[in-house]
Amino acid sequence: MKKLLSAFLSFAMLLSIVAPFNSVFADTRYDVLQASCDLAQMYKKDGAYKKELLSDSSKSVTVGKRIIVKSEDDNINTYDSVNSICAGGYVFAQYATEASASKAFAEFQKAGFSPEYDSITSVDGQYTNTKVRDKRYEWAYGACDIDDTLNYYKYRANREVIVGVIDSGIQYNIKVFKNRVIRTYADFSGEASGDEMDEFGHGTQVASTVAMCTPDNVKIEGFKVSNNQIITDSSVLLALSHIKEMNRKPDVINMSFSGTEMDSHIETEINELTDMGIVFVGSAGNDGREVKSYPAAYDNVIAVAATDKNNNPCDFSNFGNYVDIAAPGYFTAYSATSGSNAPNYTYYQGTSYSAPIVASAAAVVLSEHGGYTFEQVKSKLMSSAVPFREKDCNKKYGKGIVNFSNTVNNNRCKEIKANYSSGVYNERINVSLSCDNTLVDIIYTTDGTIPSKNNGNVYTASIFITQDTRIIAAAYEKTDSVFHGKYFCADYYIGGSDYVIDDNGTLNAYLGNSKDVVIPDKADGITPLSVGENCFKFRDLNSITLPDSVAKISDYAFYDCNAKALTANGATDVGKYAFAHSGFSSVLLPNCKNSAEFSFDGANVQTVKLGKVTDLKKGVFKDCQNLQTLYCPSIVDCKSYVSNSFENCKSLKTLFAPKVNSMHIDIPSNVNLYVNNRLSLDYSIVGDYRYIFIAPLEIGINALRDFIEKHTPNSFSFKDSGGFANSKGAQIRAVDSGLRFGFNWSKMADLEDLADKVEYGFVVSYSDTDNLDINNAHKRVKASKISQNGNQTDFNLVIKNIPPKQRNTVFSVRAYVNIDGLYFYSPIVKRSFNQVATAVVNDEEVDDSTKAPFNDIIKEVRA
């Protein structure tokens, strides 16, 4: 069962003003458009599912007789389907019964495909709180500063930006769309008319929202996937496939529909279109609950929640950690369908209208920055949003409310400065505002609304703050010759604690104003035990130090936090996405036992230590493009067949895992892997990279080296850790009849600086041997005296008081450096006491007085 929820579709009216069209398509578009006609015939056989749909309160039904498979092979075996269509890189197969479809589904899986069942979804054709208006203006425009931004762009020449609307089509011949719509003739609904004319109304409402929120350089294209209350995964999939083949693709695509599940192939198409430069925006849905809604929850879609007139989340809006940003959820849009004789302004509610507001803001960003990628547009929108109050903990509704004017960079007043930053203050304060520009009015509000010349107070003297207050301010030049400044926003909390912490010791928010946060052993009288979900999400800080009492770092705790350094010595558990997209340069967790799936996804981190983690979970370091050193001294299992732990880790140079027993290698980088010789290895070649496995060549165990030499390609090589320390030879100590063996070590900073334990020592064999390590030595001796000079370390072994009868005995000696369980060795030095003495006596450069004691020693041995 799949579920799609789309807010408040309605029937409406028609004006007969025809818009121009100039869309250019690749020839292959006809293949996809024809497929929509063929699929429409399949949809006619869905009567039983439609009947079930009408009686199902979940409003979604899986079509058990239709399967979707990604393939471009017209001759693919569809296992007794009654009909099949191949278009857009997919095969749509219809079956006579659900049993035959189920059997085919299993056969597709056996053949290596990833089949999905199609689904039909009932969209809600009713809406509430609707009012017919005589004008477009509502509070939503002011909440996002849309009007001022439109006025700024009104007389400026800007590059054309196209917003695509995947919905129920567009009534393109009404006044609001004059000179704004580019015709597509794309109908992928059950009607397959070859015309994107909206017969249901929702697409027109969404598209008119875009038209009213953007300047004239922004054009709109409609891609019709529904003509009534039904949307199918297959129709959305065809629309995306069709867009992929267009010569001039939309720059932004809005998707105001949502569901708890969706065909995974849709995400594949979205990802491919994102790589082509398209920005996707999706609505979070209208169940008023915490739930992942698709397509909004996909990584490459900007997910939008809804807010009300007081800038608080709407009670109908879905929410969750996947939500990126919010926008007004009540909006005056056009109500019009092909059967109406005139459009009306109508007041609607739903995230269906929040999403196109954000899509419009994305189009504004692309008007100035045509080369921006999806991530750059998303970052711009989020960084310029008006944030939610930290104390309100509304981070599951995104970083803040989208603000159009804050995205504008050029020809504007300077930003506001204040003598106090956001934070907690023990007593009332006087906040002074200033601007580097002269001849400006500073206009501010304290009620959370956006200030303008028509709304707010003109700043004339410092603002006396005696209670919790939000100040939003901007500078307006008196001559109106430039655009007003970006909005300054600060929250002042008078009295109370810097921390929001519950009775269970969960730290939920930090309200203080320090950029270097040191969490005390007691916060508000309570011992912190965990960092709560979203606690530092979106925060702009320098460093964070947690007390050792904090054992748990919850899901999303540091998501998109810009701090650079973290100290968390007590943390044992790290939740999903805890550090995702964060700015930390290093995260050192020496006692961490569990790091959940995607915990560092997309983080800027360069160095990570997971001291006690024994297995790497799915996608832990996915898209960590700056990760250079990963230190995991306790890891045993590093398999990742489903989703590579190191996907897109293009900079990884060092992976320290001396205890790992199994590893799947497909790291897209040249990397040194510090492992053990018993490692079981499998791999997927991902490019022309060099993988160097560094391990002790233990006596009698050459498994890893032998495997690499026998099975792996030229890009794999083995390096014996037995050649890392240097030998300085051996010397006689005549004073105590001893031998001194000298060694030298060049520090491996990328490992030793992260290690809990670095031990210098020696292994000794009382025989002449070429096989010597920690496992077969007669004696193991820790180095007692170490001399360090910069990165160089000298350490010596002295064997004292060798009796005359043993002075011909050969001692085999090898130095080691043990870094958290991995042994690095020097070459073996083999010497007898008499050999060294004889060498000195026979050395012509040594004077007789120096040789005298050694001659006596040799005579003593011979006697």
PDB file of C-alpha atoms in Angstrom, residues 522-746:
ATOM      1  CA  LYS A 522      25.394  20.681  35.552  1.00  0.00           C
ATOM      2  CA  ALA A 523      23.016  22.583  33.265  1.00  0.00           C
ATOM      3  CA  ASP A 524      20.148  24.234  35.112  1.00  0.00           C
ATOM      4  CA  GLY A 525      20.925  21.893  38.011  1.00  0.00           C
ATOM      5  CA  ILE A 526      20.687  18.738  35.869  1.00  0.00           C
ATOM      6  CA  THR A 527      23.540  16.474  34.710  1.00  0.00           C
ATOM      7  CA  PRO A 528      23.556  16.342  30.882  1.00  0.00           C
ATOM      8  CA  LEU A 529      23.369  12.743  29.690  1.00  0.00           C
ATOM      9  CA  SER A 530      22.565  13.194  26.004  1.00  0.00           C
ATOM     10  CA  VAL A 531      22.461  15.768  23.229  1.00  0.00           C
ATOM     11  CA  GLY A 532      18.869  15.771  22.064  1.00  0.00           C
ATOM     12  CA  GLU A 533      17.513  15.521  18.560  1.00  0.00           C
ATOM     13  CA  ASN A 534      18.168  18.742  16.593  1.00  0.00           C
ATOM     14  CA  CYS A 535      19.826  20.436  19.585  1.00  0.00           C
ATOM     15  CA  PHE A 536      22.579  22.151  17.589  1.00  0.00           C
ATOM     16  CA  LYS A 537      20.933  21.758  14.199  1.00  0.00           C
ATOM     17  CA  PHE A 538      21.562  24.749  11.909  1.00  0.00           C
ATOM     18  CA  ARG A 539      23.660  26.562  14.575  1.00  0.00           C
ATOM     19  CA  ASP A 540      26.537  28.871  13.627  1.00  0.00           C
ATOM     20  CA  LEU A 541      29.246  28.230  16.236  1.00  0.00           C
ATOM     21  CA  ASN A 542      33.024  27.846  16.505  1.00  0.00           C
ATOM     22  CA  SER A 543      33.472  24.942  18.914  1.00  0.00           C
ATOM     23  CA  ILE A 544      31.468  22.695  21.209  1.00  0.00           C
ATOM     24  CA  THR A 545      32.748  20.849  24.280  1.00  0.00           C
ATOM     25  CA  LEU A 546      30.530  18.247  25.926  1.00  0.00           C
ATOM     26  CA  PRO A 547      31.022  16.966  29.486  1.00  0.00           C
ATOM     27  CA  ASP A 548      32.079  13.343  29.863  1.00  0.00           C
ATOM     28  CA  SER A 549      28.614  12.569  31.263  1.00  0.00           C
ATOM     29  CA  VAL A 550      27.111  12.920  27.781  1.00  0.00           C
ATOM     30  CA  ALA A 551      26.940   9.381  26.381  1.00  0.00           C
ATOM     31  CA  LYS A 552      24.414   9.791  23.578  1.00  0.00           C
ATOM     32  CA  ILE A 553      24.372  12.106  20.570  1.00  0.00           C
ATOM     33  CA  SER A 554      20.861  11.832  19.146  1.00  0.00           C
ATOM     34  CA  ASP A 555      19.607  11.844  15.567  1.00  0.00           C
ATOM     35  CA  TYR A 556      20.268  15.134  13.751  1.00  0.00           C
ATOM     36  CA  ALA A 557      21.881  16.605  16.896  1.00  0.00           C
ATOM     37  CA  PHE A 558      24.518  18.543  14.916  1.00  0.00           C
ATOM     38  CA  TYR A 559      22.860  18.483  11.503  1.00  0.00           C
ATOM     39  CA  ASP A 560      24.083  21.425   9.400  1.00  0.00           C
ATOM     40  CA  CYS A 561      25.899  22.888  12.424  1.00  0.00           C
ATOM     41  CA  ASN A 562      28.784  25.087  11.276  1.00  0.00           C
ATOM     42  CA  ALA A 563      31.035  24.579  14.301  1.00  0.00           C
ATOM     43  CA  LYS A 564      34.574  23.491  13.459  1.00  0.00           C
ATOM     44  CA  ALA A 565      35.662  21.558  16.557  1.00  0.00           C
ATOM     45  CA  LEU A 566      33.945  19.080  18.881  1.00  0.00           C
ATOM     46  CA  THR A 567      35.124  17.457  22.099  1.00  0.00           C
ATOM     47  CA  ALA A 568      32.954  14.535  23.192  1.00  0.00           C
ATOM     48  CA  ASN A 569      35.100  12.076  25.123  1.00  0.00           C
ATOM     49  CA  GLY A 570      32.168  10.394  26.862  1.00  0.00           C
ATOM     50  CA  ALA A 571      29.945   9.829  23.821  1.00  0.00           C
ATOM     51  CA  THR A 572      29.261   6.138  23.128  1.00  0.00           C
ATOM     52  CA  ASP A 573      26.296   6.330  20.727  1.00  0.00           C
ATOM     53  CA  VAL A 574      25.789   8.530  17.653  1.00  0.00           C
ATOM     54  CA  GLY A 575      22.382   8.688  15.985  1.00  0.00           C
ATOM     55  CA  LYS A 576      21.272   8.892  12.357  1.00  0.00           C
ATOM     56  CA  TYR A 577      22.372  12.033  10.546  1.00  0.00           C
ATOM     57  CA  ALA A 578      23.842  13.320  13.827  1.00  0.00           C
ATOM     58  CA  PHE A 579      26.681  15.131  12.025  1.00  0.00           C
ATOM     59  CA  ALA A 580      25.188  15.205   8.531  1.00  0.00           C
ATOM     60  CA  HIS A 581      26.041  18.301   6.488  1.00  0.00           C
ATOM     61  CA  SER A 582      27.905  19.764   9.469  1.00  0.00           C
ATOM     62  CA  GLY A 583      30.983  21.965   9.197  1.00  0.00           C
ATOM     63  CA  PHE A 584      33.217  20.177  11.724  1.00  0.00           C
ATOM     64  CA  SER A 585      36.775  19.750  10.507  1.00  0.00           C
ATOM     65  CA  SER A 586      37.350  16.937  12.985  1.00  0.00           C
ATOM     66  CA  VAL A 587      35.085  14.763  15.123  1.00  0.00           C
ATOM     67  CA  LEU A 588      36.929  12.697  17.721  1.00  0.00           C
ATOM     68  CA  LEU A 589      34.835  10.152  19.597  1.00  0.00           C
ATOM     69  CA  PRO A 590      37.329   7.909  21.410  1.00  0.00           C
ATOM     70  CA  ASN A 591      34.641   5.939  23.273  1.00  0.00           C
ATOM     71  CA  CYS A 592      32.027   5.718  20.529  1.00  0.00           C
ATOM     72  CA  LYS A 593      30.621   2.185  20.232  1.00  0.00           C
ATOM     73  CA  ASN A 594      27.850   2.783  17.699  1.00  0.00           C
ATOM     74  CA  SER A 595      27.566   5.223  14.807  1.00  0.00           C
ATOM     75  CA  ALA A 596      24.193   4.855  13.103  1.00  0.00           C
ATOM     76  CA  GLU A 597      23.380   4.874   9.393  1.00  0.00           C
ATOM     77  CA  PHE A 598      24.241   8.093   7.546  1.00  0.00           C
ATOM     78  CA  SER A 599      25.548   9.670  10.761  1.00  0.00           C
ATOM     79  CA  PHE A 600      28.111  11.783   8.849  1.00  0.00           C
ATOM     80  CA  ASP A 601      26.251  12.027   5.547  1.00  0.00           C
ATOM     81  CA  GLY A 602      27.509  15.001   3.521  1.00  0.00           C
ATOM     82  CA  ALA A 603      29.566  16.424   6.394  1.00  0.00           C
ATOM     83  CA  ASN A 604      32.546  18.712   5.741  1.00  0.00           C
ATOM     84  CA  VAL A 605      34.617  16.674   8.188  1.00  0.00           C
ATOM     85  CA  GLN A 606      38.277  15.919   7.418  1.00  0.00           C
ATOM     86  CA  THR A 607      39.222  13.683  10.369  1.00  0.00           C
ATOM     87  CA  VAL A 608      37.018  11.233  12.264  1.00  0.00           C
ATOM     88  CA  LYS A 609      37.886   8.919  15.125  1.00  0.00           C
ATOM     89  CA  LEU A 610      35.389   6.248  16.170  1.00  0.00           C
ATOM     90  CA  GLY A 611      37.333   4.620  18.984  1.00  0.00           C
ATOM     91  CA  LYS A 612      35.197   1.591  19.860  1.00  0.00           C
ATOM     92  CA  VAL A 613      32.917   1.111  16.859  1.00  0.00           C
ATOM     93  CA  THR A 614      33.108  -2.496  15.661  1.00  0.00           C
ATOM     94  CA  ASP A 615      31.138  -2.239  12.410  1.00  0.00           C
ATOM     95  CA  LEU A 616      30.400   0.552   9.945  1.00  0.00           C
ATOM     96  CA  LYS A 617      26.731   1.000   9.145  1.00  0.00           C
ATOM     97  CA  LYS A 618      25.102   1.823   5.823  1.00  0.00           C
ATOM     98  CA  GLY A 619      26.146   5.135   4.299  1.00  0.00           C
ATOM     99  CA  VAL A 620      27.933   6.392   7.434  1.00  0.00           C
ATOM    100  CA  PHE A 621      30.313   8.621   5.441  1.00  0.00           C
ATOM    101  CA  LYS A 622      28.263   9.028   2.274  1.00  0.00           C
ATOM    102  CA  ASP A 623      29.204  12.220   0.395  1.00  0.00           C
ATOM    103  CA  CYS A 624      31.934  13.221   2.873  1.00  0.00           C
ATOM    104  CA  GLN A 625      34.003  14.647   0.055  1.00  0.00           C
ATOM    105  CA  ASN A 626      36.593  16.256   2.355  1.00  0.00           C
ATOM    106  CA  LEU A 627      37.168  13.262   4.627  1.00  0.00           C
ATOM    107  CA  GLN A 628      40.904  12.504   4.677  1.00  0.00           C
ATOM    108  CA  THR A 629      41.520  10.367   7.767  1.00  0.00           C
ATOM    109  CA  LEU A 630      39.235   7.784   9.337  1.00  0.00           C
ATOM    110  CA  TYR A 631      40.555   6.216  12.520  1.00  0.00           C
ATOM    111  CA  CYS A 632      38.668   3.087  13.642  1.00  0.00           C
ATOM    112  CA  PRO A 633      40.970   0.976  15.831  1.00  0.00           C
ATOM    113  CA  SER A 634      38.202  -1.414  16.964  1.00  0.00           C
ATOM    114  CA  ILE A 635      36.286  -1.998  13.751  1.00  0.00           C
ATOM    115  CA  VAL A 636      35.805  -5.649  12.795  1.00  0.00           C
ATOM    116  CA  ASP A 637      33.256  -5.513   9.960  1.00  0.00           C
ATOM    117  CA  CYS A 638      33.517  -3.036   7.113  1.00  0.00           C
ATOM    118  CA  LYS A 639      31.148  -4.638   4.595  1.00  0.00           C
ATOM    119  CA  SER A 640      28.811  -2.301   2.748  1.00  0.00           C
ATOM    120  CA  TYR A 641      27.122  -4.022  -0.176  1.00  0.00           C
ATOM    121  CA  VAL A 642      23.803  -2.163   0.032  1.00  0.00           C
ATOM    122  CA  SER A 643      25.116   1.362   0.332  1.00  0.00           C
ATOM    123  CA  ASN A 644      28.823   2.010   0.461  1.00  0.00           C
ATOM    124  CA  SER A 645      29.974   3.591   3.702  1.00  0.00           C
ATOM    125  CA  PHE A 646      32.471   5.661   1.703  1.00  0.00           C
ATOM    126  CA  GLU A 647      30.345   6.687  -1.277  1.00  0.00           C
ATOM    127  CA  ASN A 648      31.805   9.829  -2.865  1.00  0.00           C
ATOM    128  CA  CYS A 649      34.640  10.087  -0.301  1.00  0.00           C
ATOM    129  CA  LYS A 650      36.950  11.550  -2.919  1.00  0.00           C
ATOM    130  CA  SER A 651      39.665  12.770  -0.549  1.00  0.00           C
ATOM    131  CA  LEU A 652      40.121   9.779   1.768  1.00  0.00           C
ATOM    132  CA  LYS A 653      43.840   9.135   2.229  1.00  0.00           C
ATOM    133  CA  THR A 654      44.046   7.123   5.457  1.00  0.00           C
ATOM    134  CA  LEU A 655      41.816   4.377   6.830  1.00  0.00           C
ATOM    135  CA  PHE A 656      43.104   2.874  10.089  1.00  0.00           C
ATOM    136  CA  ALA A 657      41.346  -0.392  10.942  1.00  0.00           C
ATOM    137  CA  PRO A 658      43.885  -2.859  12.346  1.00  0.00           C
ATOM    138  CA  LYS A 659      41.274  -5.328  13.638  1.00  0.00           C
ATOM    139  CA  VAL A 660      38.998  -5.439  10.605  1.00  0.00           C
ATOM    140  CA  ASN A 661      38.211  -8.978   9.433  1.00  0.00           C
ATOM    141  CA  SER A 662      36.033  -8.238   6.396  1.00  0.00           C
ATOM    142  CA  MET A 663      35.978  -5.283   4.048  1.00  0.00           C
ATOM    143  CA  HIS A 664      34.272  -4.274   0.821  1.00  0.00           C
ATOM    144  CA  ILE A 665      36.417  -1.808  -1.104  1.00  0.00           C
ATOM    145  CA  ASP A 666      35.042   0.734  -3.559  1.00  0.00           C
ATOM    146  CA  ILE A 667      36.518   3.972  -2.226  1.00  0.00           C
ATOM    147  CA  PRO A 668      36.811   6.648  -4.949  1.00  0.00           C
ATOM    148  CA  SER A 669      40.247   7.828  -3.835  1.00  0.00           C
ATOM    149  CA  ASN A 670      43.898   6.854  -3.524  1.00  0.00           C
ATOM    150  CA  VAL A 671      44.064   5.527   0.011  1.00  0.00           C
ATOM    151  CA  ASN A 672      46.363   3.821   2.505  1.00  0.00           C
ATOM    152  CA  LEU A 673      44.505   1.114   4.426  1.00  0.00           C
ATOM    153  CA  TYR A 674      46.102   0.060   7.702  1.00  0.00           C
ATOM    154  CA  VAL A 675      44.706  -3.406   8.347  1.00  0.00           C
ATOM    155  CA  ASN A 676      45.713  -6.906   9.458  1.00  0.00           C
ATOM    156  CA  ASN A 677      46.983  -9.753   7.326  1.00  0.00           C
ATOM    157  CA  ARG A 678      43.923 -11.894   8.017  1.00  0.00           C
ATOM    158  CA  LEU A 679      41.549  -9.481   6.282  1.00  0.00           C
ATOM    159  CA  SER A 680      38.904 -11.028   4.017  1.00  0.00           C
ATOM    160  CA  LEU A 681      38.553  -8.694   1.062  1.00  0.00           C
ATOM    161  CA  ASP A 682      36.052  -8.125  -1.732  1.00  0.00           C
ATOM    162  CA  TYR A 683      35.863  -5.119  -3.995  1.00  0.00           C
ATOM    163  CA  SER A 684      34.170  -3.175  -6.761  1.00  0.00           C
ATOM    164  CA  ILE A 685      36.433  -1.176  -9.048  1.00  0.00           C
ATOM    165  CA  VAL A 686      35.137   2.396  -9.175  1.00  0.00           C
ATOM    166  CA  GLY A 687      37.938   4.136 -11.084  1.00  0.00           C
ATOM    167  CA  ASP A 688      41.666   4.422 -11.600  1.00  0.00           C
ATOM    168  CA  TYR A 689      42.660   4.535  -7.926  1.00  0.00           C
ATOM    169  CA  ARG A 690      45.527   3.108  -5.890  1.00  0.00           C
ATOM    170  CA  TYR A 691      44.704   1.116  -2.785  1.00  0.00           C
ATOM    171  CA  ILE A 692      47.727   0.322  -0.602  1.00  0.00           C
ATOM    172  CA  PHE A 693      47.101  -2.248   2.130  1.00  0.00           C
ATOM    173  CA  ILE A 694      49.588  -1.849   4.977  1.00  0.00           C
ATOM    174  CA  ALA A 695      49.764  -4.813   7.359  1.00  0.00           C
ATOM    175  CA  PRO A 696      52.302  -6.855   9.356  1.00  0.00           C
ATOM    176  CA  LEU A 697      53.641  -9.763   7.317  1.00  0.00           C
ATOM    177  CA  GLU A 698      53.137 -12.168  10.197  1.00  0.00           C
ATOM    178  CA  ILE A 699      55.046 -15.412  10.374  1.00  0.00           C
ATOM    179  CA  GLY A 700      53.267 -18.078   8.369  1.00  0.00           C
ATOM    180  CA  ILE A 701      50.300 -15.818   7.567  1.00  0.00           C
ATOM    181  CA  ASN A 702      50.420 -14.110   4.194  1.00  0.00           C
ATOM    182  CA  ALA A 703      46.699 -14.271   3.393  1.00  0.00           C
ATOM    183  CA  LEU A 704      46.086 -10.649   2.435  1.00  0.00           C
ATOM    184  CA  ARG A 705      49.292 -10.300   0.432  1.00  0.00           C
ATOM    185  CA  ASP A 706      48.698 -13.581  -1.345  1.00  0.00           C
ATOM    186  CA  PHE A 707      45.092 -12.641  -2.158  1.00  0.00           C
ATOM    187  CA  ILE A 708      46.108  -9.274  -3.587  1.00  0.00           C
ATOM    188  CA  GLU A 709      48.884 -10.779  -5.700  1.00  0.00           C
ATOM    189  CA  LYS A 710      46.641 -13.544  -7.006  1.00  0.00           C
ATOM    190  CA  HIS A 711      43.220 -11.960  -7.464  1.00  0.00           C
ATOM    191  CA  THR A 712      43.214  -8.188  -7.453  1.00  0.00           C
ATOM    192  CA  PRO A 713      44.011  -5.709 -10.227  1.00  0.00           C
ATOM    193  CA  ASN A 714      47.109  -3.577 -10.557  1.00  0.00           C
ATOM    194  CA  SER A 715      45.501  -0.808  -8.525  1.00  0.00           C
ATOM    195  CA  PHE A 716      45.881  -2.936  -5.358  1.00  0.00           C
ATOM    196  CA  SER A 717      49.205  -3.410  -3.603  1.00  0.00           C
ATOM    197  CA  PHE A 718      50.508  -4.744  -0.304  1.00  0.00           C
ATOM    198  CA  LYS A 719      53.052  -3.021   1.905  1.00  0.00           C
ATOM    199  CA  ASP A 720      54.694  -4.844   4.798  1.00  0.00           C
ATOM    200  CA  SER A 721      54.516  -2.773   7.985  1.00  0.00           C
ATOM    201  CA  GLY A 722      57.868  -4.295   8.873  1.00  0.00           C
ATOM    202  CA  GLY A 723      59.904  -1.616   7.135  1.00  0.00           C
ATOM    203  CA  PHE A 724      58.671   1.554   8.820  1.00  0.00           C
ATOM    204  CA  ALA A 725      61.204   1.896  11.651  1.00  0.00           C
ATOM    205  CA  ASN A 726      64.907   2.353  10.857  1.00  0.00           C
ATOM    206  CA  SER A 727      67.869   0.397  12.234  1.00  0.00           C
ATOM    207  CA  LYS A 728      71.012   2.237  13.379  1.00  0.00           C
ATOM    208  CA  GLY A 729      73.025  -0.938  13.916  1.00  0.00           C
ATOM    209  CA  ALA A 730      74.612  -2.347  17.086  1.00  0.00           C
ATOM    210  CA  GLN A 731      77.425  -1.273  19.403  1.00  0.00           C
ATOM    211  CA  ILE A 732      79.518  -2.902  22.145  1.00  0.00           C
ATOM    212  CA  ARG A 733      79.197  -1.537  25.684  1.00  0.00           C
ATOM    213  CA  ALA A 734      82.549  -2.572  27.144  1.00  0.00           C
ATOM    214  CA  VAL A 735      81.751  -1.114  30.560  1.00  0.00           C
ATOM    215  CA  ASP A 736      79.040  -3.714  31.237  1.00  0.00           C
ATOM    216  CA  SER A 737      79.811  -6.358  28.582  1.00  0.00           C
ATOM    217  CA  GLY A 738      76.674  -5.416  26.717  1.00  0.00           C
ATOM    218  CA  LEU A 739      75.257  -4.901  23.230  1.00  0.00           C
ATOM    219  CA  ARG A 740      73.274  -1.804  22.310  1.00  0.00           C
ATOM    220  CA  PHE A 741      70.851  -1.912  19.349  1.00  0.00           C
ATOM    221  CA  GLY A 742      69.787   1.483  18.048  1.00  0.00           C
ATOM    222  CA  PHE A 743      66.605   2.379  16.145  1.00  0.00           C
ATOM    223  CA  ASN A 744      64.918   5.441  14.733  1.00  0.00           C
ATOM    224  CA  TRP A 745      61.232   6.194  13.999  1.00  0.00           C
ATOM    225  CA  SER A 746      59.671   8.946  11.905  1.00  0.00           C
TER     226      SER A 746
END
